[in-house]
Coordinates of C-alpha atoms and ligand atoms in Angstrom, one line a residue:
X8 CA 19.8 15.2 1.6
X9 CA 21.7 13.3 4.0
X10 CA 21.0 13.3 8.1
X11 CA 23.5 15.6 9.9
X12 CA 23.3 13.0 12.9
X13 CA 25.3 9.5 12.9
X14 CA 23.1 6.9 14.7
X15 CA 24.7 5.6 17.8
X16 CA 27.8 2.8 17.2
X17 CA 25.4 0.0 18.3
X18 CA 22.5 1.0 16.5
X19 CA 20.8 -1.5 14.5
X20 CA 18.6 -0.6 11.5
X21 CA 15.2 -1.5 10.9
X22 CA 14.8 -4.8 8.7
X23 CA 15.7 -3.4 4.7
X24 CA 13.6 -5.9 3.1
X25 CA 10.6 -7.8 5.6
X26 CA 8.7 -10.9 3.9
X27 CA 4.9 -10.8 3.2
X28 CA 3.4 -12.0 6.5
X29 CA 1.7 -15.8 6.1
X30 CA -1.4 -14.1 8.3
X31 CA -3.7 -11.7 6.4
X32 CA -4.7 -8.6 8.5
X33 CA -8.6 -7.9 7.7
X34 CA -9.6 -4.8 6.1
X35 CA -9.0 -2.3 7.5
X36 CA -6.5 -3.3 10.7
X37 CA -4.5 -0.6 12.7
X38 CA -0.7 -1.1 13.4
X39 CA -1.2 0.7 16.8
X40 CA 2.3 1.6 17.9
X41 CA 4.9 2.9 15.3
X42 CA 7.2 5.7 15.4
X43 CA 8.9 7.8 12.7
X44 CA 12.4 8.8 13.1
X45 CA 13.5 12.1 11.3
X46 CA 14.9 12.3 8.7
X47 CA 17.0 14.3 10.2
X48 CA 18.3 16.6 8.3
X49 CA 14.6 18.1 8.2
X50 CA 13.0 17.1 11.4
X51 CA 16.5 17.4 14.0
X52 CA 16.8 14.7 17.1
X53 CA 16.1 16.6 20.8
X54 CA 19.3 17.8 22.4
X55 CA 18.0 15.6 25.3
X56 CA 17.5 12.5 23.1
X57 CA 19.2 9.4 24.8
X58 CA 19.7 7.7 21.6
X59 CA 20.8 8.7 18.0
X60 CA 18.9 6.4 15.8
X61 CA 18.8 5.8 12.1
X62 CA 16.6 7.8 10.0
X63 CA 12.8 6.0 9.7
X64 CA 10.8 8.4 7.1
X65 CA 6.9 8.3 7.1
X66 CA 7.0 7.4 3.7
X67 CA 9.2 3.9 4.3
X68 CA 6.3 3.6 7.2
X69 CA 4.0 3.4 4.4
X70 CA 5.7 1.1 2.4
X71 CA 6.0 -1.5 5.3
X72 CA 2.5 -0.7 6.3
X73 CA 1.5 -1.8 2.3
X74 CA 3.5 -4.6 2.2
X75 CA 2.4 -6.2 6.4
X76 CA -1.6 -5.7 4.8
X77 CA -2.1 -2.9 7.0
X78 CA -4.7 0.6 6.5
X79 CA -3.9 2.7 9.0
X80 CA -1.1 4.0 11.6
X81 CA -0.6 5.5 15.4
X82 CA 2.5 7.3 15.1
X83 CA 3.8 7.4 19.0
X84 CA 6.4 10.1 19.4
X85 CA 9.6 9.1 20.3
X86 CA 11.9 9.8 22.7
X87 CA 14.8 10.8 20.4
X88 CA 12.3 13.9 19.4
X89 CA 11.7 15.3 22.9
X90 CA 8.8 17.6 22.8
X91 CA 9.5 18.5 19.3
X92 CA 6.1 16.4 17.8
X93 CA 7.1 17.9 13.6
X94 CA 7.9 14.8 12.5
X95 CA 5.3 12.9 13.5
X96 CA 2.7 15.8 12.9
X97 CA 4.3 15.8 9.5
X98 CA 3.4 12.0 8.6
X99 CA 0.0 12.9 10.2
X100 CA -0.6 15.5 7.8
X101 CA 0.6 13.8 4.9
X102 CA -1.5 10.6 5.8
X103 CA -4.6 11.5 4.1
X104 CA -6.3 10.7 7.2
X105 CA -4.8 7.2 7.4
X106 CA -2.8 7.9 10.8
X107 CA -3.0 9.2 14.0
X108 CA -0.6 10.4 16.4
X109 CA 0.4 10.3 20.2
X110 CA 2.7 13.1 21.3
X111 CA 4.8 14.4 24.1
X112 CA 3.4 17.8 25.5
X113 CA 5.2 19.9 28.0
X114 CA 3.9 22.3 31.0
X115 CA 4.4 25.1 28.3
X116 CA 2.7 23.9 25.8
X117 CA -0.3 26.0 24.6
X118 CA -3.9 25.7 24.7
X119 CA -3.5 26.7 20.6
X120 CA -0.5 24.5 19.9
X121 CA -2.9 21.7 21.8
X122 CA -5.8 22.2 19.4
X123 CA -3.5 22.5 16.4
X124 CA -2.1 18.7 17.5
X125 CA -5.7 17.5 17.7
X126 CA -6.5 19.3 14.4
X127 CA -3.0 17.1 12.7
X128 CA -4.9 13.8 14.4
X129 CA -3.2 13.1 17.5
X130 CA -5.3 12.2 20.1
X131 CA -3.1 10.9 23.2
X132 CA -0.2 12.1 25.0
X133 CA 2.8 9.9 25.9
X134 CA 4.0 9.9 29.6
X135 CA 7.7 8.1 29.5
X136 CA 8.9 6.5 32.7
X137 CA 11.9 4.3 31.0
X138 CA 14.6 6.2 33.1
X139 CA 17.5 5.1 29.9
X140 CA 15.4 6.7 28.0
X141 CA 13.9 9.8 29.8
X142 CA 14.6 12.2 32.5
X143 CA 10.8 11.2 33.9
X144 CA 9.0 14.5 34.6
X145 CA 7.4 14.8 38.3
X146 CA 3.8 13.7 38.6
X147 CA 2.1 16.4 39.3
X148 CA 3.4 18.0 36.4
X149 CA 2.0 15.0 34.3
X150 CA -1.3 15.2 35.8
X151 CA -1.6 19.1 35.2
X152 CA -0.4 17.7 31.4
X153 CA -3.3 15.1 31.8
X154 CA -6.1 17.5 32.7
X155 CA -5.5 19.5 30.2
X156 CA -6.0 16.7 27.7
X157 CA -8.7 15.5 29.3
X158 CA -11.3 17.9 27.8
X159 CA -10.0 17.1 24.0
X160 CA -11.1 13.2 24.6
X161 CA -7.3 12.2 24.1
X162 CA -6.2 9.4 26.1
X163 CA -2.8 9.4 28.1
X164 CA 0.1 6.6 26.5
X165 CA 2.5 5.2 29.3
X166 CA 5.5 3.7 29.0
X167 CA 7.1 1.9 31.8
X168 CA 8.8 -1.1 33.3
X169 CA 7.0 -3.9 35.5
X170 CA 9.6 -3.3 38.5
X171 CA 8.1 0.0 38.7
X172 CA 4.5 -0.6 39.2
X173 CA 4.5 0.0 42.7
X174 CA 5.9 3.5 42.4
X175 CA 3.6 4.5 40.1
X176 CA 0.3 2.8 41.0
X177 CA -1.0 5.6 42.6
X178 CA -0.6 8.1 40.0
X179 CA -1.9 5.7 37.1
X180 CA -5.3 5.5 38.7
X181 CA -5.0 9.6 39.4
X182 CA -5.4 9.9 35.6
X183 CA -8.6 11.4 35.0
X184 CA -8.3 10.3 31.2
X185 CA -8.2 6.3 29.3
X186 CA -4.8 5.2 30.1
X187 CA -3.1 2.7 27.4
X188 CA 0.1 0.5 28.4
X189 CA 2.8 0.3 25.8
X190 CA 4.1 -3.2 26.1
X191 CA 2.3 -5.0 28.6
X192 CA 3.9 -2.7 31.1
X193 CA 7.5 -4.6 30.2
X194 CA 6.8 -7.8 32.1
X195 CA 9.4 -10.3 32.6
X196 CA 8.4 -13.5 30.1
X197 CA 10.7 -15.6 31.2
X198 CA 8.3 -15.4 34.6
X199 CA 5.8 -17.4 35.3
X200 CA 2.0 -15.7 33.3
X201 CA 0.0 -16.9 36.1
X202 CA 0.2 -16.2 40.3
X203 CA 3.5 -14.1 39.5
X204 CA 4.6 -10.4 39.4
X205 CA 2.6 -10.4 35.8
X206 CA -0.4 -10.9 38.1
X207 CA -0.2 -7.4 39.3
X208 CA -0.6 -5.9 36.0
X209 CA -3.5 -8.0 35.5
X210 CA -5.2 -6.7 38.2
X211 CA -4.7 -3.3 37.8
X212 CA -6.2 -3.8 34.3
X213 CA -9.1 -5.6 35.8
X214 CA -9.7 -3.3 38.5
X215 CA -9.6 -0.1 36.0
X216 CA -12.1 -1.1 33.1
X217 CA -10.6 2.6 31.8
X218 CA -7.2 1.0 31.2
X219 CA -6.2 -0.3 28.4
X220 CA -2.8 -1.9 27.3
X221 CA -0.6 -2.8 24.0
X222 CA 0.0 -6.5 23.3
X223 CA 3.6 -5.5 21.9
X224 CA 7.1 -6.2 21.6
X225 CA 7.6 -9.6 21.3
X226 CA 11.3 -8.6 19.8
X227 CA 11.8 -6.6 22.9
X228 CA 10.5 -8.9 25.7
X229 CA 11.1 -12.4 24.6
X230 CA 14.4 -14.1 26.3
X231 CA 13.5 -17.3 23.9
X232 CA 14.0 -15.0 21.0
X233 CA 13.1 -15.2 17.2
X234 CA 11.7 -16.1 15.1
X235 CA 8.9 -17.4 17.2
X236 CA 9.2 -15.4 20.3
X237 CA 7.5 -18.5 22.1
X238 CA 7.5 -17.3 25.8
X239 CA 5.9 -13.9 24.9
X240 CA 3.1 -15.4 23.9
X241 CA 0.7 -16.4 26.9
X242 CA 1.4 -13.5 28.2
X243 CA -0.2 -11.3 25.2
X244 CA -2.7 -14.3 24.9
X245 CA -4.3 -14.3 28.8
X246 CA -4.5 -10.2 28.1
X247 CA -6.2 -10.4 24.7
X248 CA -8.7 -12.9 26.0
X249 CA -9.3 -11.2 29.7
X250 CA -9.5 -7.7 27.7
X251 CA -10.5 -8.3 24.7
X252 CA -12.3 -5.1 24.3
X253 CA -9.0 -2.7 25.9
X254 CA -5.9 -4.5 23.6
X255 CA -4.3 -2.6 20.9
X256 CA -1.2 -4.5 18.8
X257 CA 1.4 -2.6 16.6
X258 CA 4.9 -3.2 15.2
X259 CA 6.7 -1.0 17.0
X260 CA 8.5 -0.3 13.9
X261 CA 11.5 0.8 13.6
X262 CA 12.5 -1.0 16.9
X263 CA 14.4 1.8 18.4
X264 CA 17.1 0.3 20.7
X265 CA 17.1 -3.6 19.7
X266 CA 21.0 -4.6 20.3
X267 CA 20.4 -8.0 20.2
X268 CA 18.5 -8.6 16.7
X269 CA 16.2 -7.0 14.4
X270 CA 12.8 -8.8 13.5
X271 CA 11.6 -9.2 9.8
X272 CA 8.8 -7.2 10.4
X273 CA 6.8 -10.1 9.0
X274 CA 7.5 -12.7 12.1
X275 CA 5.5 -10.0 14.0
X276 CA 2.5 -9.7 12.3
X277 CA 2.5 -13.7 12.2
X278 CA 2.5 -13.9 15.6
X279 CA -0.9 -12.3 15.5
X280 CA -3.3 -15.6 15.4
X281 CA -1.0 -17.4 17.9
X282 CA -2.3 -14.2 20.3
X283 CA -6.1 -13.6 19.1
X284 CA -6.4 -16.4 18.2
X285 CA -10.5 -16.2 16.5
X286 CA -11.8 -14.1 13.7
X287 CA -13.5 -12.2 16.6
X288 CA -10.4 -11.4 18.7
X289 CA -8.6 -10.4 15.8
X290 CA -11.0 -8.5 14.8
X291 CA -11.0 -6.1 18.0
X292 CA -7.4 -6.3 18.5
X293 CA -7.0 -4.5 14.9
X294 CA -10.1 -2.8 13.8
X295 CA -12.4 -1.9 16.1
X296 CA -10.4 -1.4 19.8
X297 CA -8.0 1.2 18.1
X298 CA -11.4 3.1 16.4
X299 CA -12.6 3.5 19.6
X300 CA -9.5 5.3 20.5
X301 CA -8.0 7.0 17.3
X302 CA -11.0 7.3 15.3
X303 CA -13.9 8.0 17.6
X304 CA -16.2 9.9 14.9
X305 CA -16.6 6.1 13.1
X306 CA -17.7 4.0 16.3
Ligands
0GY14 C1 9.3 1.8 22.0 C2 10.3 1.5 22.9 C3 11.5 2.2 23.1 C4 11.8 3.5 22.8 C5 10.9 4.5 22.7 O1 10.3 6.7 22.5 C6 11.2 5.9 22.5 O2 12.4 6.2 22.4 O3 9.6 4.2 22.7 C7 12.5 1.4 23.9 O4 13.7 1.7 23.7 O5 12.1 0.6 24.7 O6 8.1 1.8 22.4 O7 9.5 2.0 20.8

């Protein structure tokens, strides 16, 4: 069936055909931070969506999942869903236990509809504060959002930019849950990674031993580009070695809103040992640091 929705003009589709990565994942590893679009024609794009992207199924997520040497998936909902988490409670259920999910809840989502999310797998909520791609919802109706969670053992996912920080400080360390960073909290590589703005992220991190934070996105941070994405990586590097324990890495597969250029999917997983770089750091960044948040009952 085809989609009933035309990705945006600019939109660039997910790499058709990635390369085997040179770097073997161990048994068992977790790509942390993926997404599945649609289709659409079954699972419709929000209203509200920012975006129109293409369609990303949960079974092509598998297939590049197979083919990168990965086991297992955290399917974070995306933006161009809303609050509307079927699709990504779809792959969930269909996973065979091999995925997890983070969703979007709303003030008016039930205590059932809660329980029948945590039931799918998901065990985190997302709070967006990328204003191109959210209307950002006020904070105290996040942290209503957040205490709710709270009792299920879910963690709270944020997304947003290092200029921002400072606005949102406060909040962060309100949350009474884990909080996870997508992205390194978007800092500027082309910065300096020590005694700069970066620094502030750092500290928050070291100050909050609750906090945790992706080691992302070299395809959406780097200004030196691909296919080695050199500048990004001190950055992920001083956070994987200063929090080993509190890192989680991911493809962020299907790269929604890249305008510049789309990674073979492969370059990202190679960049893996340049960032953790022993058996042991790798080792947490893949296997055991996402167990201790997605699945809790093996720890
Ligand atoms: C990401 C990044 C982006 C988009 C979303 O939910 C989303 O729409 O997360 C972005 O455009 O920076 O994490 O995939």
């Amino acid at each position: 069936m085809s989609s009933r929705f035309t990705p945006d003009a600019d939109w660039l589709p997910f790499h058709p055909a990635p390369s085997v990565p040179r770097f073997c994942p161990p048994a068992g590893a977790v790509d942390a931070h993926c997404h599945v679009f649609g289709p659409g024609s079954q699972f419709p794009f929000a209203t509200e969506r920012k975006y129109t992207p293409c369609d990303a199924s949960k079974d092509q997520l598998w297939t590049l999942r197979e083919r990168l040497g990965f086991s297992r998936s955290v399917i974070v909902q995306a933006t161009c869903h809303g609050a509307d988490n079927s699709a990504m409670v779809d792959a969930l259920r269909h996973s065979n236990g091999t995925a997890r999910g983070v969703a979007t809840v709303r003030m008016g989502t039930t205590d059932e509809e809660l329980l029948a999310l945590h039931e799918a797998g998901v065990r985190g909520v997302r709070f967006n504060f990328v204003k191109r791609l959210v209307d950002t919802l006020p904070h105290d109706e996040l942290e209503s959002i957040a205490k709710r969670i709270a009792p299920l053992g879910w963690h709270t996912v944020i997304y947003f930019e290092a200029q921002d920080l400072e606005e949102h400080r406060g909040f962060f360390t309100s949350l009474p849950t884990p909080i996870v960073f997508d992205h390194m909290g978007r800092p500027d590589v082309s910065g300096p990674v020590n005694g700069g703005a970066f620094d502030d992220f750092v500290s928050l991190l070291s100050d909050h031993d609750h906090m945790w934070t992706k080691v992302t996105c070299p395809e959406r941070l780097s200004v030196s580009g691909p296919p080695r994405y050199d500048d990004f990586v001190p950055f992920a590097k001083r956070l994987v070695e200063t929090f080993p324990d509190r890192v989680l890495w991911g493809t962020d597969w299907p790269h929604p809103n890249l305008k510049s250029h789309m990674p073979d999917d492969a370059t990202l997983v190679d960049m893996i040992p340049r960032i953790a770089s022993s058996d042991l750091l790798q080792r947490k960044l893949l296997i055991d640091n996402p167990k201790t948040l997605y699945w809790k009952e093996e720890r």
